[in-house]
mmCIF file of C-alpha atoms in Angstrom:
data_model
loop_
_atom_site.group_PDB
_atom_site.id
_atom_site.type_symbol
_atom_site.label_atom_id
_atom_site.label_comp_id
_atom_site.label_asym_id
_atom_site.label_seq_id
_atom_site.Cartn_x
_atom_site.Cartn_y
_atom_site.Cartn_z
ATOM 1 C CA UNK A 3 -5.209 -30.596 -45.901
ATOM 2 C CA UNK A 4 -3.768 -34.134 -45.565
ATOM 3 C CA UNK A 5 -3.393 -35.980 -42.265
ATOM 4 C CA UNK A 6 0.404 -35.811 -42.540
ATOM 5 C CA UNK A 7 0.281 -32.044 -43.022
ATOM 6 C CA UNK A 8 -2.030 -31.667 -40.058
ATOM 7 C CA UNK A 9 0.267 -33.693 -37.842
ATOM 8 C CA UNK A 10 3.285 -31.688 -38.993
ATOM 9 C CA UNK A 11 1.726 -28.345 -37.982
ATOM 10 C CA UNK A 12 3.508 -26.947 -34.918
ATOM 11 C CA UNK A 13 1.528 -26.740 -31.709
ATOM 12 C CA UNK A 14 0.680 -23.296 -30.425
ATOM 13 C CA UNK A 15 3.163 -22.205 -27.768
ATOM 14 C CA UNK A 16 2.331 -20.457 -24.506
ATOM 15 C CA UNK A 17 1.254 -16.827 -24.874
ATOM 16 C CA UNK A 18 4.028 -14.264 -24.576
ATOM 17 C CA UNK A 19 4.109 -12.081 -21.486
ATOM 18 C CA UNK A 20 6.311 -9.482 -23.185
ATOM 19 C CA UNK A 21 3.620 -7.250 -24.825
ATOM 20 C CA UNK A 22 1.587 -6.898 -21.614
ATOM 21 C CA UNK A 23 4.691 -6.182 -19.566
ATOM 22 C CA UNK A 24 5.712 -3.471 -22.019
ATOM 23 C CA UNK A 25 2.273 -1.855 -21.728
ATOM 24 C CA UNK A 26 2.428 -1.974 -17.925
ATOM 25 C CA UNK A 27 5.989 -0.608 -17.896
ATOM 26 C CA UNK A 28 5.079 2.276 -20.229
ATOM 27 C CA UNK A 29 2.123 3.251 -18.044
ATOM 28 C CA UNK A 30 4.313 3.006 -14.947
ATOM 29 C CA UNK A 31 7.027 5.188 -16.480
ATOM 30 C CA UNK A 32 4.502 7.811 -17.577
ATOM 31 C CA UNK A 33 2.990 8.028 -14.075
ATOM 32 C CA UNK A 34 6.455 7.929 -12.511
ATOM 33 C CA UNK A 35 7.599 10.955 -14.496
ATOM 34 C CA UNK A 36 4.332 12.855 -14.054
ATOM 35 C CA UNK A 37 4.491 12.411 -10.274
ATOM 36 C CA UNK A 38 7.867 14.193 -10.238
ATOM 37 C CA UNK A 39 6.414 17.357 -11.771
ATOM 38 C CA UNK A 40 6.036 20.287 -9.326
ATOM 39 C CA UNK A 41 2.255 20.446 -9.782
ATOM 40 C CA UNK A 42 1.787 16.816 -8.784
ATOM 41 C CA UNK A 43 4.576 16.565 -6.213
ATOM 42 C CA UNK A 44 4.469 19.899 -4.385
ATOM 43 C CA UNK A 45 0.955 21.234 -4.983
ATOM 44 C CA UNK A 46 -1.458 18.317 -5.384
ATOM 45 C CA UNK A 47 0.708 15.754 -3.500
ATOM 46 C CA UNK A 48 -0.466 12.986 -5.842
ATOM 47 C CA UNK A 49 1.644 9.835 -5.762
ATOM 48 C CA UNK A 50 2.847 7.861 -8.758
ATOM 49 C CA UNK A 51 0.869 4.846 -7.513
ATOM 50 C CA UNK A 52 -2.423 6.736 -7.665
ATOM 51 C CA UNK A 53 -1.579 8.249 -11.052
ATOM 52 C CA UNK A 54 -0.764 4.908 -12.642
ATOM 53 C CA UNK A 55 -3.924 3.250 -11.413
ATOM 54 C CA UNK A 56 -6.028 6.205 -12.636
ATOM 55 C CA UNK A 57 -4.397 6.064 -16.068
ATOM 56 C CA UNK A 58 -4.892 2.297 -16.221
ATOM 57 C CA UNK A 59 -8.534 2.592 -15.175
ATOM 58 C CA UNK A 60 -9.076 5.343 -17.745
ATOM 59 C CA UNK A 61 -7.825 3.063 -20.518
ATOM 60 C CA UNK A 62 -9.866 0.143 -19.194
ATOM 61 C CA UNK A 63 -12.995 2.333 -19.177
ATOM 62 C CA UNK A 64 -12.486 3.062 -22.874
ATOM 63 C CA UNK A 65 -11.625 -0.448 -24.044
ATOM 64 C CA UNK A 66 -10.984 -3.932 -22.605
ATOM 65 C CA UNK A 67 -7.449 -5.250 -22.266
ATOM 66 C CA UNK A 68 -6.491 -6.908 -25.588
ATOM 67 C CA UNK A 69 -5.949 -10.651 -25.445
ATOM 68 C CA UNK A 70 -2.298 -10.291 -26.462
ATOM 69 C CA UNK A 71 -1.625 -8.096 -23.405
ATOM 70 C CA UNK A 72 -3.433 -10.116 -20.736
ATOM 71 C CA UNK A 73 -0.614 -12.594 -19.876
ATOM 72 C CA UNK A 74 1.899 -9.811 -19.249
ATOM 73 C CA UNK A 75 -0.597 -7.742 -17.268
ATOM 74 C CA UNK A 76 -1.203 -10.731 -14.971
ATOM 75 C CA UNK A 77 2.547 -11.129 -14.434
ATOM 76 C CA UNK A 78 2.756 -7.438 -13.512
ATOM 77 C CA UNK A 79 -0.046 -7.891 -10.973
ATOM 78 C CA UNK A 80 1.476 -10.835 -9.149
ATOM 79 C CA UNK A 81 5.222 -11.693 -9.318
ATOM 80 C CA UNK A 82 6.450 -8.174 -10.085
ATOM 81 C CA UNK A 83 4.151 -6.570 -7.536
ATOM 82 C CA UNK A 84 5.281 -9.012 -4.846
ATOM 83 C CA UNK A 85 8.961 -8.281 -5.476
ATOM 84 C CA UNK A 86 8.107 -4.585 -5.219
ATOM 85 C CA UNK A 87 6.446 -5.184 -1.832
ATOM 86 C CA UNK A 88 9.570 -7.013 -0.683
ATOM 87 C CA UNK A 89 11.640 -4.017 -1.758
ATOM 88 C CA UNK A 90 9.766 -1.793 0.698
ATOM 89 C CA UNK A 91 12.115 -3.230 3.313
ATOM 90 C CA UNK A 92 14.815 -0.904 2.011
ATOM 91 C CA UNK A 93 12.804 2.001 3.440
ATOM 92 C CA UNK A 94 13.286 0.769 7.010
ATOM 93 C CA UNK A 95 16.172 1.227 9.421
ATOM 94 C CA UNK A 96 16.095 -0.110 12.970
ATOM 95 C CA UNK A 97 18.482 2.600 14.176
ATOM 96 C CA UNK A 98 16.180 5.402 13.031
ATOM 97 C CA UNK A 99 13.130 3.730 14.528
ATOM 98 C CA UNK A 100 14.715 3.487 18.001
ATOM 99 C CA UNK A 101 15.431 7.220 18.043
ATOM 100 C CA UNK A 102 11.873 8.236 18.903
ATOM 101 C CA UNK A 103 11.939 6.469 22.287
ATOM 102 C CA UNK A 104 9.783 3.921 24.093
ATOM 103 C CA UNK A 105 6.707 6.086 24.876
ATOM 104 C CA UNK A 106 6.277 7.115 21.243
ATOM 105 C CA UNK A 107 6.665 3.495 20.157
ATOM 106 C CA UNK A 108 3.869 2.527 22.543
ATOM 107 C CA UNK A 109 1.610 5.205 21.031
ATOM 108 C CA UNK A 110 2.264 4.071 17.464
ATOM 109 C CA UNK A 111 1.948 0.330 17.997
ATOM 110 C CA UNK A 112 -1.158 0.552 20.206
ATOM 111 C CA UNK A 113 -3.039 3.007 17.992
ATOM 112 C CA UNK A 114 -2.154 1.125 14.793
ATOM 113 C CA UNK A 115 -3.454 -2.242 15.963
ATOM 114 C CA UNK A 116 -6.521 -0.674 17.577
ATOM 115 C CA UNK A 117 -7.381 1.097 14.315
ATOM 116 C CA UNK A 118 -6.715 -2.072 12.334
ATOM 117 C CA UNK A 119 -9.250 -4.083 14.316
ATOM 118 C CA UNK A 120 -11.825 -1.308 14.610
ATOM 119 C CA UNK A 121 -11.487 -0.383 10.944
ATOM 120 C CA UNK A 122 -12.202 -3.937 9.839
ATOM 121 C CA UNK A 123 -15.148 -4.161 12.262
ATOM 122 C CA UNK A 124 -16.695 -0.913 10.982
ATOM 123 C CA UNK A 125 -16.283 -1.985 7.370
ATOM 124 C CA UNK A 126 -18.076 -5.264 8.006
ATOM 125 C CA UNK A 127 -20.870 -3.486 9.907
ATOM 126 C CA UNK A 128 -21.356 -1.221 6.893
ATOM 127 C CA UNK A 129 -21.829 -4.218 4.639
ATOM 128 C CA UNK A 130 -18.418 -4.398 2.969
ATOM 129 C CA UNK A 131 -16.969 -7.737 1.953
ATOM 130 C CA UNK A 132 -14.366 -9.208 4.287
ATOM 131 C CA UNK A 133 -11.617 -8.606 1.727
ATOM 132 C CA UNK A 134 -12.484 -4.958 1.014
ATOM 133 C CA UNK A 135 -12.848 -4.241 4.745
ATOM 134 C CA UNK A 136 -9.432 -5.843 5.287
ATOM 135 C CA UNK A 137 -7.732 -3.802 2.552
ATOM 136 C CA UNK A 138 -9.166 -0.539 3.886
ATOM 137 C CA UNK A 139 -8.213 -1.443 7.466
ATOM 138 C CA UNK A 140 -4.624 -2.399 6.596
ATOM 139 C CA UNK A 141 -4.081 0.534 4.245
ATOM 140 C CA UNK A 142 -5.538 3.086 6.635
ATOM 141 C CA UNK A 143 -3.777 1.841 9.740
ATOM 142 C CA UNK A 144 -0.277 1.200 8.358
ATOM 143 C CA UNK A 145 1.047 2.878 5.223
ATOM 144 C CA UNK A 146 -1.611 3.618 2.648
ATOM 145 C CA UNK A 147 -1.218 2.351 -0.913
ATOM 146 C CA UNK A 148 1.822 0.179 -0.211
ATOM 147 C CA UNK A 149 -0.020 -1.619 2.591
ATOM 148 C CA UNK A 150 -3.054 -2.196 0.351
ATOM 149 C CA UNK A 151 -0.781 -3.732 -2.284
ATOM 150 C CA UNK A 152 0.959 -5.951 0.290
ATOM 151 C CA UNK A 153 -2.300 -7.097 1.883
ATOM 152 C CA UNK A 154 -3.890 -7.806 -1.479
ATOM 153 C CA UNK A 155 -0.981 -10.098 -2.331
ATOM 154 C CA UNK A 156 -2.325 -12.585 0.222
ATOM 155 C CA UNK A 157 -5.990 -11.575 0.462
ATOM 156 C CA UNK A 158 -6.408 -11.720 -3.341
ATOM 157 C CA UNK A 159 -9.435 -9.435 -3.475
ATOM 158 C CA UNK A 160 -11.271 -8.399 -6.621
ATOM 159 C CA UNK A 161 -9.379 -5.821 -8.658
ATOM 160 C CA UNK A 162 -12.220 -3.368 -8.115
ATOM 161 C CA UNK A 163 -11.735 -3.649 -4.357
ATOM 162 C CA UNK A 164 -7.989 -2.988 -4.637
ATOM 163 C CA UNK A 165 -8.514 0.095 -6.777
ATOM 164 C CA UNK A 166 -11.314 1.342 -4.534
ATOM 165 C CA UNK A 167 -9.218 0.994 -1.379
ATOM 166 C CA UNK A 168 -6.308 2.822 -3.005
ATOM 167 C CA UNK A 169 -8.497 5.684 -4.181
ATOM 168 C CA UNK A 170 -10.274 6.163 -0.841
ATOM 169 C CA UNK A 171 -7.080 6.121 1.213
ATOM 170 C CA UNK A 172 -5.341 8.557 -1.129
ATOM 171 C CA UNK A 173 -8.334 10.919 -1.060
ATOM 172 C CA UNK A 174 -8.531 10.933 2.743
ATOM 173 C CA UNK A 175 -4.785 11.372 3.151
ATOM 174 C CA UNK A 176 -4.800 14.330 0.769
ATOM 175 C CA UNK A 177 -7.499 15.985 2.867
ATOM 176 C CA UNK A 178 -5.292 15.376 5.902
ATOM 177 C CA UNK A 179 -2.402 17.349 4.396
ATOM 178 C CA UNK A 180 -4.542 20.485 4.612
ATOM 179 C CA UNK A 181 -6.468 19.676 7.792
ATOM 180 C CA UNK A 182 -3.694 18.408 10.074
ATOM 181 C CA UNK A 183 -1.646 21.618 10.513
ATOM 182 C CA UNK A 184 -4.843 23.539 11.234
ATOM 183 C CA UNK A 185 -5.990 20.931 13.791
ATOM 184 C CA UNK A 186 -2.543 20.840 15.394
ATOM 185 C CA UNK A 187 -2.468 24.608 15.951
ATOM 186 C CA UNK A 188 -6.088 24.697 17.128
ATOM 187 C CA UNK A 189 -5.315 21.983 19.692
ATOM 188 C CA UNK A 190 -2.150 23.752 20.847
ATOM 189 C CA UNK A 191 0.141 20.809 20.062
ATOM 190 C CA UNK A 192 3.883 21.132 20.511
ATOM 191 C CA UNK A 193 6.260 20.166 17.712
ATOM 192 C CA UNK A 194 7.093 16.729 19.136
ATOM 193 C CA UNK A 195 3.487 15.830 19.949
ATOM 194 C CA UNK A 196 2.312 16.953 16.520
ATOM 195 C CA UNK A 197 5.059 14.972 14.772
ATOM 196 C CA UNK A 198 4.109 11.780 16.619
ATOM 197 C CA UNK A 199 0.391 12.318 15.980
ATOM 198 C CA UNK A 200 0.922 13.092 12.300
ATOM 199 C CA UNK A 201 3.201 10.097 11.712
ATOM 200 C CA UNK A 202 0.942 7.777 13.701
ATOM 201 C CA UNK A 203 -2.320 8.592 11.946
ATOM 202 C CA UNK A 204 -1.907 9.938 8.403
ATOM 203 C CA UNK A 205 -1.852 7.455 5.543
ATOM 204 C CA UNK A 206 1.057 7.846 3.086
ATOM 205 C CA UNK A 207 4.653 8.813 3.872
ATOM 206 C CA UNK A 208 4.464 11.697 1.394
ATOM 207 C CA UNK A 209 1.284 12.948 3.053
ATOM 208 C CA UNK A 210 2.858 12.680 6.509
ATOM 209 C CA UNK A 211 5.871 14.741 5.426
ATOM 210 C CA UNK A 212 3.698 17.332 3.675
ATOM 211 C CA UNK A 213 1.426 17.760 6.707
ATOM 212 C CA UNK A 214 4.419 18.003 9.071
ATOM 213 C CA UNK A 215 6.242 20.578 6.943
ATOM 214 C CA UNK A 216 3.095 22.702 7.040
ATOM 215 C CA UNK A 217 3.299 22.793 10.839
ATOM 216 C CA UNK A 218 6.974 23.080 11.863
ATOM 217 C CA UNK A 219 10.355 22.008 10.542
ATOM 218 C CA UNK A 220 11.127 20.176 13.799
ATOM 219 C CA UNK A 221 7.997 18.062 13.418
ATOM 220 C CA UNK A 222 8.993 16.688 10.014
ATOM 221 C CA UNK A 223 11.868 14.469 11.179
ATOM 222 C CA UNK A 224 9.808 13.126 14.086
ATOM 223 C CA UNK A 225 6.787 12.376 11.882
ATOM 224 C CA UNK A 226 8.982 10.605 9.325
ATOM 225 C CA UNK A 227 10.525 8.250 11.891
ATOM 226 C CA UNK A 228 7.135 7.537 13.508
ATOM 227 C CA UNK A 229 5.775 6.672 10.077
ATOM 228 C CA UNK A 230 8.684 4.252 9.581
ATOM 229 C CA UNK A 231 7.615 2.471 12.771
ATOM 230 C CA UNK A 232 4.147 1.977 11.289
ATOM 231 C CA UNK A 233 5.651 0.602 8.075
ATOM 232 C CA UNK A 234 7.613 -1.902 10.183
ATOM 233 C CA UNK A 235 4.268 -3.324 11.337
ATOM 234 C CA UNK A 236 3.403 -4.226 7.738
ATOM 235 C CA UNK A 237 5.286 -7.538 7.901
ATOM 236 C CA UNK A 238 3.604 -9.001 11.022
ATOM 237 C CA UNK A 239 0.166 -7.819 9.890
ATOM 238 C CA UNK A 240 0.427 -9.428 6.456
ATOM 239 C CA UNK A 241 1.943 -12.570 7.988
ATOM 240 C CA UNK A 242 -1.155 -12.674 10.188
ATOM 241 C CA UNK A 243 -3.441 -12.268 7.195
ATOM 242 C CA UNK A 244 -1.723 -15.178 5.457
ATOM 243 C CA UNK A 245 -2.225 -17.416 8.510
ATOM 244 C CA UNK A 246 -5.853 -16.311 8.718
ATOM 245 C CA UNK A 247 -6.480 -17.119 5.055
ATOM 246 C CA UNK A 248 -4.907 -20.548 5.391
ATOM 247 C CA UNK A 249 -6.885 -21.295 8.544
ATOM 248 C CA UNK A 250 -10.118 -20.375 6.747
ATOM 249 C CA UNK A 251 -9.229 -22.685 3.871
ATOM 250 C CA UNK A 252 -8.434 -25.593 6.176
ATOM 251 C CA UNK A 253 -11.688 -25.159 8.067
ATOM 252 C CA UNK A 254 -13.684 -24.951 4.862
ATOM 253 C CA UNK A 255 -15.204 -21.590 5.815
ATOM 254 C CA UNK A 256 -14.486 -20.038 2.424
ATOM 255 C CA UNK A 257 -16.010 -21.722 -0.610
ATOM 256 C CA UNK A 258 -13.803 -19.641 -2.851
ATOM 257 C CA UNK A 259 -10.701 -21.138 -1.266
ATOM 258 C CA UNK A 260 -11.866 -24.656 -0.462
ATOM 259 C CA UNK A 261 -9.538 -27.582 -0.996
ATOM 260 C CA UNK A 262 -5.783 -27.226 -1.155
ATOM 261 C CA UNK A 263 -4.519 -24.053 0.567
ATOM 262 C CA UNK A 264 -3.631 -21.312 -1.886
ATOM 263 C CA UNK A 265 -1.915 -18.996 0.581
ATOM 264 C CA UNK A 266 1.398 -19.869 2.161
ATOM 265 C CA UNK A 267 1.579 -19.278 5.928
ATOM 266 C CA UNK A 268 4.970 -17.637 5.340
ATOM 267 C CA UNK A 269 4.770 -15.612 2.082
ATOM 268 C CA UNK A 270 8.201 -15.490 0.436
ATOM 269 C CA UNK A 271 7.972 -11.796 -0.409
ATOM 270 C CA UNK A 272 7.468 -10.883 3.256
ATOM 271 C CA UNK A 273 10.486 -12.964 4.202
ATOM 272 C CA UNK A 274 12.456 -10.921 1.661
ATOM 273 C CA UNK A 275 10.919 -7.733 3.082
ATOM 274 C CA UNK A 276 12.391 -8.600 6.492
ATOM 275 C CA UNK A 277 15.743 -9.573 4.929
ATOM 276 C CA UNK A 278 15.970 -6.301 3.011
ATOM 277 C CA UNK A 279 15.017 -4.287 6.111
ATOM 278 C CA UNK A 280 17.716 -6.062 8.130
ATOM 279 C CA UNK A 281 20.284 -5.420 5.391
ATOM 280 C CA UNK A 282 19.352 -1.748 5.237
ATOM 281 C CA UNK A 283 19.628 -1.481 9.028
ATOM 282 C CA UNK A 284 23.266 -2.635 8.970
ATOM 283 C CA UNK A 285 24.395 0.563 7.242
ATOM 284 C CA UNK A 286 26.618 -1.453 4.893
ATOM 285 C CA UNK A 287 24.935 -0.093 1.778
ATOM 286 C CA UNK A 288 25.954 3.421 0.660
ATOM 287 C CA UNK A 289 23.157 5.944 0.993
ATOM 288 C CA UNK A 290 23.231 6.609 -2.755
ATOM 289 C CA UNK A 291 22.608 2.916 -3.439
ATOM 290 C CA UNK A 292 19.693 2.796 -1.016
ATOM 291 C CA UNK A 293 18.067 5.838 -2.628
ATOM 292 C CA UNK A 294 18.492 4.281 -6.059
ATOM 293 C CA UNK A 295 16.979 0.993 -4.879
ATOM 294 C CA UNK A 296 14.036 2.830 -3.323
ATOM 295 C CA UNK A 297 13.480 4.690 -6.565
ATOM 296 C CA UNK A 298 13.583 1.499 -8.599
ATOM 297 C CA UNK A 299 11.230 -0.217 -6.180
ATOM 298 C CA UNK A 300 8.694 2.582 -6.525
ATOM 299 C CA UNK A 301 8.797 2.073 -10.282
ATOM 300 C CA UNK A 302 8.194 -1.666 -9.829
ATOM 301 C CA UNK A 303 5.199 -0.858 -7.609
ATOM 302 C CA UNK A 304 3.873 1.330 -10.416
ATOM 303 C CA UNK A 305 4.301 -1.501 -12.943
ATOM 304 C CA UNK A 306 2.268 -3.791 -10.697
ATOM 305 C CA UNK A 307 -0.427 -1.203 -10.076
ATOM 306 C CA UNK A 308 -0.696 -0.574 -13.815
ATOM 307 C CA UNK A 309 -1.846 -4.182 -14.065
ATOM 308 C CA UNK A 310 -4.452 -3.577 -11.378
ATOM 309 C CA UNK A 311 -5.735 -0.415 -13.066
ATOM 310 C CA UNK A 312 -5.965 -2.055 -16.487
ATOM 311 C CA UNK A 313 -8.469 -4.561 -15.107
ATOM 312 C CA UNK A 314 -10.755 -2.075 -13.349
ATOM 313 C CA UNK A 315 -13.065 0.512 -14.903
ATOM 314 C CA UNK A 316 -14.482 3.687 -13.349
ATOM 315 C CA UNK A 317 -17.995 2.289 -13.832
ATOM 316 C CA UNK A 318 -17.117 -0.685 -11.623
ATOM 317 C CA UNK A 319 -15.873 1.655 -8.900
ATOM 318 C CA UNK A 320 -18.975 3.807 -9.130
ATOM 319 C CA UNK A 321 -21.177 0.822 -8.347
ATOM 320 C CA UNK A 322 -19.537 0.406 -4.922
ATOM 321 C CA UNK A 323 -21.660 3.149 -3.288
ATOM 322 C CA UNK A 324 -20.934 5.291 -0.237
ATOM 323 C CA UNK A 325 -20.178 2.559 2.318
ATOM 324 C CA UNK A 326 -16.450 2.092 1.495
ATOM 325 C CA UNK A 327 -15.806 5.846 1.795
ATOM 326 C CA UNK A 328 -17.675 5.954 5.116
ATOM 327 C CA UNK A 329 -15.669 2.967 6.400
ATOM 328 C CA UNK A 330 -12.349 4.523 5.419
ATOM 329 C CA UNK A 331 -13.272 7.881 6.940
ATOM 330 C CA UNK A 332 -14.508 6.302 10.173
ATOM 331 C CA UNK A 333 -11.301 4.333 10.608
ATOM 332 C CA UNK A 334 -9.189 7.441 9.977
ATOM 333 C CA UNK A 335 -11.133 9.409 12.607
ATOM 334 C CA UNK A 336 -10.686 6.569 15.104
ATOM 335 C CA UNK A 337 -6.955 6.284 14.413
ATOM 336 C CA UNK A 338 -6.447 10.040 14.692
ATOM 337 C CA UNK A 339 -8.437 10.159 17.920
ATOM 338 C CA UNK A 340 -6.716 7.166 19.548
ATOM 339 C CA UNK A 341 -3.202 8.310 18.604
ATOM 340 C CA UNK A 342 -3.859 11.867 19.815
ATOM 341 C CA UNK A 343 -5.370 10.659 23.073
ATOM 342 C CA UNK A 344 -2.459 8.312 23.765
ATOM 343 C CA UNK A 345 0.100 10.947 22.773
ATOM 344 C CA UNK A 346 -1.492 13.488 25.093
ATOM 345 C CA UNK A 347 -1.264 11.086 28.028
ATOM 346 C CA UNK A 348 2.059 9.363 27.354
ATOM 347 C CA UNK A 349 4.173 12.161 25.872
ATOM 348 C CA UNK A 350 3.207 15.135 28.033
#
């Protein structure tokens, strides 16, 4: 080939994100639809987020992500996932949160932050990395999978750690659906006390509702609102994580993040989370619109988690050992114990 022909050849353009996004969207849609089936929704209580990450990990265990799909998968993991975290604000309403009263708010806020600190401490004592201990602590103390996703957006842990935290928290919360009504009756809890305890200590919103409906109808509404209070704490906790990461970078304590700070002290997606929560609290949006937005946001979360699953195999999770499960279980026991103890003193 002549020099002129070589010079005339067009330069290779940037890789397309479209194929990888299509793969992530197809996996998300499959999990989204499967999670709506009665077996998954009403019997097993398996969320779409867990399903999509399991499907993604199953594919990753069989074969690596093709090169043509990698750019789109990375976009699903970061920008799309962060917009989905921001959209969680549409699940919050200040008016509903205030309904449970001051004493219940004290129980929720105190027990959540106590469990957050103790959970991280236990994880580190058991030999977990700082990032995995943080993901388990945030997910277990606030709102399960959604909190893990939000925290990972600033912590930037290994994909194996994200998947591991999601799996452990979902497993423990599913056990709680069965155990909580039995514990509540054995302890002689009233409907209000049980609702506060359930909402203050179980992991996912769906798990909270399922465990409350297995106890008493009156407990379900209380548990749901208490859980919303915990979700409200997601923004300040992740803001704090961002400040902590930036402080570590500035001080040079983390070789992985030395040099120019990579984490903004005020992540844009958390600002949008607060904006969306404030907008939802005004009551200006029709209820039908809010439900549609929440549904769409769940799908976006699934698209992002498909990207996480596609980069993590089951073999990688298996190498983690027993310590992460023990850390997650210990934090759950502490949160359940603290919230019950406070509820017994403050609410009776």
